[in-house]
Amino acid sequence: MTCQQLAITAFGDVNNLQLQSAETPVPEGRQVLVGVSFAGVNPIDAKTRAGLGWAAQQNQDKLPWVPGYDMSGVILAVGEEVTQWTVGQHVCGFVGFPLAGGCYSEQVLADAETLSAVPETVSLAHAAALPLAGQTALQALEKASVKPGERVLILAGAGGVGHLAVQLAKAKGAVVLATCSADNLEFLSALGAEAIDYRAQALNTGMKPVDVLIDLVGGEAGIEAQACVKPGGRVVTVPTITAEAVNASAKMAGLHAQGMLVSPSVAQNDLMLAMMAKGELKLHISEHFNLEAGAQAHRQIETGRTRGKIVLVMKG
Ligand SMILES: NC(=O)c1ccc[n+]([C@@H]2O[C@H](COP(=O)([O-])OP(=O)(O)OC[C@H]3O[C@@H](n4cnc5c(N)ncnc54)[C@H](OP(=O)(O)O)[C@@H]3O)[C@@H](O)[C@H]2O)c1
C-alpha cells in the first residue's frame, strides 16, 4: 500500500513542493496510523520550505522532507501496546514538532499519547487547524500571565494564532484590543476585541496603556507597539526570527519581555476542543486546498494576510 504526500524537494520557492508516493507505514508499539483528512497550514511550513529556521537547518540533509505539524483524521491501525485508541476513531494532534513534521501526507504515524479525540460537534477540518495555532495562542497568554480585568493588546488579531488568542484572552476575563487591516475590523469586533486598524493611525494615539502586549507580527511592528504598554508591563513576542531585537527594545523601555517556542500539549488541545464543542471558541477557516494545490496554500500563507486558518484536504 502507498500514500500520497507533499514534500519539500529543495529549499526555495513553492515549486519545490512536489507530490510523492510513499509506502504506508505500519504502526509499532505505542504508535497509531492515522488516515489524514485535513492538515493545518502554518507560516513555519513555508519558512522551512524557504530554508529558514531551525527545522530547515536540521532537515537540510534529509530532503525530500514532508512538512506539516497538525492534522486530523481517522485511526486506521494501532501498534500492539496501544490501549486507548481503536480503529475508526476521529483524532487530531500536534505531531512531529519541530523535527519530524510529516502531516502533509494521506497517512501519518503518531505516538498514541500525542493525539486528542475530536468531539462529534467539531468538524475534522476545524480540528486539524487548531493544534499548533491554538496552543501557541494559549501558551503566549500563559507566558504573559494574563489576569482578569487586564488590558491585552494582540498584534495580528485576525491571523491563525491571533483570532484564537483574542477569544482565549476574553475567556480569561481580559479586555482585548487587537490590530488588523480595515478588511478585518468587523471580523475581530465579532470575536469580542476592540479592533484597531494599524494602517489608519499610530497605535498609541489616544490609547489607554495596556498591561500586556502579545506580538504576533514581530520586527518594527512589535517594537513600535511597545509604546502602548504601561511602565513595567509584559511583552510576549511570538515570531522567533525577530524575538531578540523585540526583547532587547522592550527591556530598554523597562518592560518584561520574552520570546517563546510553542510546546505540544494534549491537555491544552483537549481543553480547546471542548471549548469549540461548546461554542466557546470559534475557529475560522478561510480556505481549503487540495493536497495537489499545496503550492497555492503556501503562496496564501506567505502573503501574511490570511484571515484565520487555511487547511489542506486529504484523501487519507
Ligand atoms: N514561536 C512559535 O512557537 C510560533 C508558533 C506559531 C506561530 N509563530 C509565528 O507567529 C506569527 C503569527 O502566526 P499566524 O499563524 O497567526 O500567522 P498568519 O495566520 O499568517 O497571520 C496572518 C495575519 O497577520 C495579520 N498581519 C500581517 N501584518 C500585520 C501587521 N503589521 N499588524 C497587524 N496584523 C498584521 C494579517 O491581518 P491583516 O490582513 O488584517 O493585516 C493576517 O490576518 C508568524 O510569524 C508565525 O511564524 C511562532
Coordinates of C-alpha atoms and ligand atoms in Angstrom, one line a residue:
M1 CA 0.0 0.0 0.0
T2 CA 1.2 3.5 -0.8
C3 CA 0.0 7.0 0.2
Q4 CA 0.4 10.5 -1.4
Q5 CA 2.5 13.1 0.3
L6 CA 3.6 16.7 -0.5
A7 CA 7.3 17.0 0.1
I8 CA 9.9 19.8 0.1
T9 CA 12.4 18.6 -2.5
A10 CA 14.9 21.5 -2.2
F11 CA 14.8 24.7 -0.2
G12 CA 13.3 27.6 -2.2
D13 CA 10.0 28.7 -3.8
V14 CA 6.7 26.9 -3.9
N15 CA 7.7 24.9 -6.9
N16 CA 9.9 22.9 -4.6
L17 CA 6.8 21.3 -3.1
Q18 CA 6.3 18.1 -5.0
L19 CA 3.8 15.2 -4.7
Q20 CA 5.5 11.9 -3.9
S21 CA 4.3 8.4 -3.2
A22 CA 5.4 6.6 0.0
E23 CA 4.9 3.2 1.5
T24 CA 2.1 3.2 4.0
P25 CA 3.9 2.9 7.4
V26 CA 3.0 0.1 9.9
P27 CA 2.4 1.3 13.5
E28 CA 4.5 -0.4 16.1
G29 CA 4.4 -0.3 19.9
R30 CA 2.8 2.9 21.1
Q31 CA 2.2 4.2 17.5
V32 CA -1.1 4.9 15.7
L33 CA -1.6 5.1 12.0
V34 CA -3.9 8.0 11.1
G35 CA -5.7 8.3 7.7
V36 CA -5.3 12.1 7.4
S37 CA -8.5 14.0 6.5
F38 CA -7.1 17.6 6.8
A39 CA -3.7 19.1 7.6
G40 CA -3.2 22.6 9.0
V41 CA -1.0 25.0 7.1
N42 CA 1.2 27.3 9.3
P43 CA 3.7 30.0 8.5
I44 CA 6.5 27.8 9.8
D45 CA 5.8 25.3 6.9
A46 CA 6.5 27.9 4.3
K47 CA 9.5 29.3 6.2
T48 CA 11.0 25.8 6.4
R49 CA 10.3 25.3 2.7
A50 CA 12.2 28.5 2.0
G51 CA 15.2 27.1 4.0
L52 CA 14.7 29.4 7.0
G53 CA 14.8 28.5 10.7
W54 CA 15.8 25.6 12.9
A55 CA 13.7 22.9 11.3
A56 CA 15.2 23.7 7.9
Q57 CA 18.7 23.6 9.3
Q58 CA 18.1 20.3 10.9
N59 CA 16.5 18.7 7.9
Q60 CA 18.8 20.0 5.1
D61 CA 20.4 16.6 4.6
K62 CA 17.0 14.8 4.8
L63 CA 15.3 16.2 1.7
P64 CA 12.8 15.4 0.3
W65 CA 11.1 16.2 3.7
V66 CA 7.3 16.2 4.3
P67 CA 6.2 19.3 6.3
G68 CA 3.1 19.8 8.4
Y69 CA 2.7 19.7 12.2
D70 CA -1.0 19.4 12.7
M71 CA -3.7 17.2 11.3
S72 CA -7.0 15.4 11.9
G73 CA -8.3 12.1 10.6
V74 CA -9.4 8.6 11.3
I75 CA -7.4 5.8 13.1
L76 CA -6.6 3.1 10.6
A77 CA -4.4 0.8 12.7
V78 CA -2.7 0.8 16.1
G79 CA 0.5 -0.7 17.5
E80 CA 0.4 -3.7 19.8
E81 CA 0.9 -1.6 23.0
V82 CA -1.9 0.9 22.3
T83 CA -4.9 0.6 24.5
Q84 CA -6.7 4.0 24.5
W85 CA -7.5 4.1 20.7
T86 CA -9.4 1.9 18.4
V87 CA -9.7 1.8 14.6
G88 CA -12.3 4.3 13.3
Q89 CA -11.9 6.9 16.0
H90 CA -11.6 10.6 14.9
V91 CA -8.5 12.2 16.3
C92 CA -6.3 15.3 15.8
G93 CA -2.9 16.3 17.1
F94 CA 0.2 18.5 17.0
V95 CA 2.7 15.9 15.9
G96 CA 6.3 15.7 14.8
F97 CA 7.2 19.2 16.1
P98 CA 9.6 20.6 15.4
L99 CA 11.9 18.0 13.8
A100 CA 9.8 15.3 12.0
G101 CA 6.8 17.2 10.5
G102 CA 5.0 14.8 8.2
C103 CA 1.4 15.8 8.3
Y104 CA 1.2 16.8 4.5
S105 CA 0.5 13.2 3.9
E106 CA -2.6 11.0 3.4
Q107 CA -1.4 8.8 6.2
V108 CA 0.9 9.5 9.1
L109 CA 2.2 7.7 12.2
A110 CA 1.7 9.4 15.6
D111 CA 2.5 8.4 19.1
A112 CA -0.7 7.4 20.9
E113 CA -0.1 10.0 23.6
T114 CA 0.1 12.9 21.2
L115 CA -3.5 12.6 20.0
S116 CA -6.8 14.1 21.1
A117 CA -10.3 12.7 20.4
V118 CA -12.3 15.0 18.2
P119 CA -15.7 15.8 19.7
E120 CA -18.7 14.9 17.5
T121 CA -19.7 18.5 17.1
V122 CA -16.3 19.7 15.9
S123 CA -15.5 19.2 12.2
L124 CA -12.3 17.4 11.2
A125 CA -11.3 20.4 9.2
H126 CA -11.5 22.7 12.3
A127 CA -9.8 20.0 14.5
A128 CA -6.8 20.0 12.1
A129 CA -6.5 23.7 12.1
L130 CA -6.5 24.0 15.9
P131 CA -3.4 22.4 17.5
L132 CA -0.4 24.5 16.5
A133 CA -2.2 27.9 16.4
G134 CA -4.4 27.2 19.4
Q135 CA -1.5 26.1 21.6
T136 CA 0.6 29.0 20.5
A137 CA -2.2 31.4 21.5
L138 CA -2.8 29.8 24.8
Q139 CA 0.9 29.5 25.7
A140 CA 1.6 33.1 24.8
L141 CA -1.2 34.3 27.1
E142 CA 0.0 32.0 29.9
K143 CA 3.6 33.2 29.5
A144 CA 2.2 36.7 29.9
S145 CA 0.3 35.7 33.0
V146 CA -2.9 37.5 31.7
K147 CA -5.3 38.1 34.6
P148 CA -9.0 39.1 34.6
G149 CA -9.6 42.8 34.0
E150 CA -6.2 43.4 32.4
R151 CA -5.9 45.1 29.1
V152 CA -4.2 43.0 26.5
L153 CA -3.1 44.2 23.0
I154 CA -2.8 41.5 20.4
L155 CA -0.9 42.3 17.1
A156 CA -2.3 40.4 14.1
G157 CA -5.5 39.6 15.8
A158 CA -7.1 38.3 12.5
G159 CA -4.5 35.6 11.8
G160 CA -4.4 31.9 12.7
V161 CA -2.9 32.4 16.2
G162 CA -4.4 35.9 16.7
H163 CA -8.1 35.2 16.2
L164 CA -7.8 32.3 18.8
A165 CA -5.7 34.4 21.2
V166 CA -8.4 37.2 21.1
Q167 CA -11.1 34.7 22.2
L168 CA -8.8 32.9 24.8
A169 CA -7.8 36.2 26.3
K170 CA -11.5 37.2 26.5
A171 CA -12.2 33.9 28.2
K172 CA -9.6 34.7 30.8
G173 CA -11.6 37.9 31.5
A174 CA -9.2 40.3 29.8
V175 CA -10.1 43.5 28.0
V176 CA -8.8 42.7 24.5
L177 CA -7.6 45.1 21.9
A178 CA -6.3 43.7 18.6
T179 CA -4.8 45.1 15.4
C180 CA -5.8 44.3 11.9
S181 CA -6.3 45.9 8.5
A182 CA -9.6 47.7 7.6
D183 CA -11.0 44.5 6.0
N184 CA -10.8 42.6 9.2
L185 CA -12.2 45.2 11.6
E186 CA -15.7 43.6 11.6
F187 CA -14.3 40.1 11.9
L188 CA -12.3 41.0 15.0
S189 CA -15.1 43.0 16.7
A190 CA -17.4 40.0 16.3
L191 CA -14.8 38.0 18.3
G192 CA -15.1 40.4 21.1
A193 CA -12.0 42.6 20.6
E194 CA -11.7 46.3 20.3
A195 CA -10.3 46.2 16.7
I196 CA -7.7 48.8 15.7
D197 CA -6.8 49.4 12.0
Y198 CA -3.0 49.5 12.3
R199 CA -2.7 51.4 9.0
A200 CA -5.1 54.2 9.9
Q201 CA -3.1 55.8 12.7
A202 CA -0.1 55.3 15.1
L203 CA -1.1 52.6 17.5
N204 CA -0.7 54.6 20.7
T205 CA -2.8 57.6 19.5
G206 CA -5.3 58.1 22.3
M207 CA -5.0 54.5 23.6
K208 CA -5.1 53.9 27.3
P209 CA -1.9 51.9 28.0
V210 CA -2.2 48.1 28.1
D211 CA -0.8 45.7 30.7
V212 CA 0.2 43.1 28.2
L213 CA 1.4 43.0 24.5
I214 CA 1.1 39.8 22.6
D215 CA 3.2 40.4 19.5
L216 CA 2.3 38.1 16.6
V217 CA 4.0 40.3 13.9
G218 CA 7.5 40.9 15.3
G219 CA 10.1 43.3 13.9
E220 CA 9.3 47.0 13.7
A221 CA 5.6 46.5 14.4
G222 CA 6.5 44.6 17.6
I223 CA 8.9 47.4 18.7
E224 CA 6.5 50.3 17.8
A225 CA 3.6 48.7 19.7
Q226 CA 5.7 48.8 23.0
A227 CA 4.8 52.4 23.2
C228 CA 1.2 51.2 24.1
V229 CA 2.4 49.2 27.2
K230 CA 2.3 50.7 30.7
P231 CA 5.6 51.0 32.6
G232 CA 6.6 47.6 33.9
G233 CA 4.1 45.8 31.6
R234 CA 4.7 42.5 29.9
V235 CA 5.5 41.6 26.3
V236 CA 5.5 38.2 24.7
T237 CA 6.8 38.2 21.1
V238 CA 6.0 35.1 19.1
P239 CA 7.8 35.2 15.8
T240 CA 11.2 33.7 16.6
I241 CA 13.3 35.4 13.9
T242 CA 12.9 38.9 15.4
A243 CA 12.5 37.9 19.0
E244 CA 15.9 39.0 20.1
A245 CA 15.5 42.6 18.7
V246 CA 12.0 43.0 20.1
N247 CA 13.0 41.7 23.5
A248 CA 16.1 44.0 23.6
S249 CA 14.0 47.0 22.8
A250 CA 11.3 46.1 25.4
K251 CA 13.9 45.7 28.1
M252 CA 15.4 49.1 27.2
A253 CA 11.9 50.5 27.8
G254 CA 11.7 48.9 31.2
L255 CA 9.2 46.2 30.1
H256 CA 9.3 42.5 30.9
A257 CA 9.8 40.8 27.6
Q258 CA 10.1 37.2 26.4
G259 CA 10.0 35.2 23.2
M260 CA 8.5 31.7 23.0
L261 CA 8.6 28.4 21.2
V262 CA 5.3 26.5 21.3
S263 CA 5.4 23.2 23.0
P264 CA 2.9 20.5 22.1
S265 CA 0.3 19.8 24.9
V266 CA -2.5 17.3 24.6
A267 CA -4.2 18.7 27.7
Q268 CA -4.4 22.2 26.1
N269 CA -5.6 20.7 22.8
D270 CA -8.3 18.8 24.7
L271 CA -9.3 21.9 26.5
M272 CA -9.7 24.0 23.4
L273 CA -11.6 21.2 21.5
A274 CA -14.0 21.1 24.4
M275 CA -14.4 24.9 24.2
M276 CA -15.1 24.5 20.4
A277 CA -17.7 21.8 21.1
K278 CA -19.5 24.2 23.5
G279 CA -19.3 27.1 21.0
E280 CA -17.0 29.0 23.4
L281 CA -14.1 29.1 20.9
K282 CA -14.7 29.7 17.2
L283 CA -12.0 28.7 14.7
H284 CA -12.3 30.4 11.3
I285 CA -11.1 28.6 8.1
S286 CA -10.9 31.0 5.2
E287 CA -9.8 28.4 2.5
H288 CA -9.4 24.7 1.8
F289 CA -6.8 23.5 -0.7
N290 CA -6.4 20.0 -2.1
L291 CA -3.0 18.4 -1.4
E292 CA -2.2 18.8 -5.1
A293 CA -2.7 22.6 -4.6
G294 CA -0.2 22.8 -1.7
A295 CA 1.8 25.4 -3.6
Q296 CA -1.2 27.7 -3.7
A297 CA -1.7 27.2 0.0
H298 CA 1.9 28.2 0.7
R299 CA 1.5 31.3 -1.6
Q300 CA -1.5 32.2 0.5
I301 CA 0.2 31.7 3.9
E302 CA 3.2 33.7 2.7
T303 CA 1.0 36.7 1.9
G304 CA 0.9 37.3 5.7
R305 CA -2.8 38.3 5.1
T306 CA -4.7 35.1 5.8
R307 CA -7.8 35.6 7.9
G308 CA -8.0 32.7 10.4
K309 CA -6.6 29.4 9.1
I310 CA -6.2 27.5 5.9
V311 CA -6.1 23.7 5.6
L312 CA -5.1 21.0 3.1
V313 CA -7.7 18.4 2.2
M314 CA -6.6 14.8 2.1
K315 CA -7.9 11.5 0.8
G316 CA -6.5 9.5 3.7
Ligands
LIG1 N1 7.3 30.9 18.3 C1 6.4 30.0 18.0 O1 6.3 28.9 18.6 C2 5.3 30.3 16.9 C3 4.2 29.5 16.8 C4 3.2 29.8 15.9 C5 3.4 30.9 15.0 N2 4.5 31.7 15.2 C6 4.7 32.9 14.3 O2 3.8 33.8 14.8 C7 3.3 34.6 13.6 C8 1.8 34.6 13.5 O3 1.4 33.3 13.1 P1 0.0 33.0 12.5 O4 -0.1 31.6 12.2 O5 -1.1 33.7 13.2 O6 0.2 33.8 11.1 P2 -0.8 34.2 10.0 O7 -2.1 33.4 10.2 O8 -0.2 34.1 8.6 O9 -1.1 35.8 10.2 C9 -1.8 36.4 9.2 C10 -2.4 37.7 9.8 O10 -1.4 38.7 10.1 C11 -2.0 39.9 10.1 N3 -1.0 41.0 9.9 C12 0.0 41.0 9.0 N4 0.8 42.1 9.2 C13 0.2 42.8 10.2 C14 0.6 44.0 10.9 N5 1.6 44.7 10.6 N6 -0.2 44.3 12.0 C15 -1.3 43.6 12.4 N7 -1.6 42.5 11.7 C16 -0.9 42.1 10.7 C17 -3.0 39.8 8.9 O11 -4.1 40.7 9.2 P3 -4.5 41.8 8.1 O12 -4.7 41.1 6.8 O13 -5.7 42.4 8.7 O14 -3.3 42.8 8.1 C18 -3.4 38.4 8.9 O15 -4.7 38.2 9.3 C19 4.1 34.1 12.5 O16 5.3 34.8 12.3 C20 4.5 32.7 12.9 O17 5.6 32.1 12.2 C21 5.5 31.4 16.1

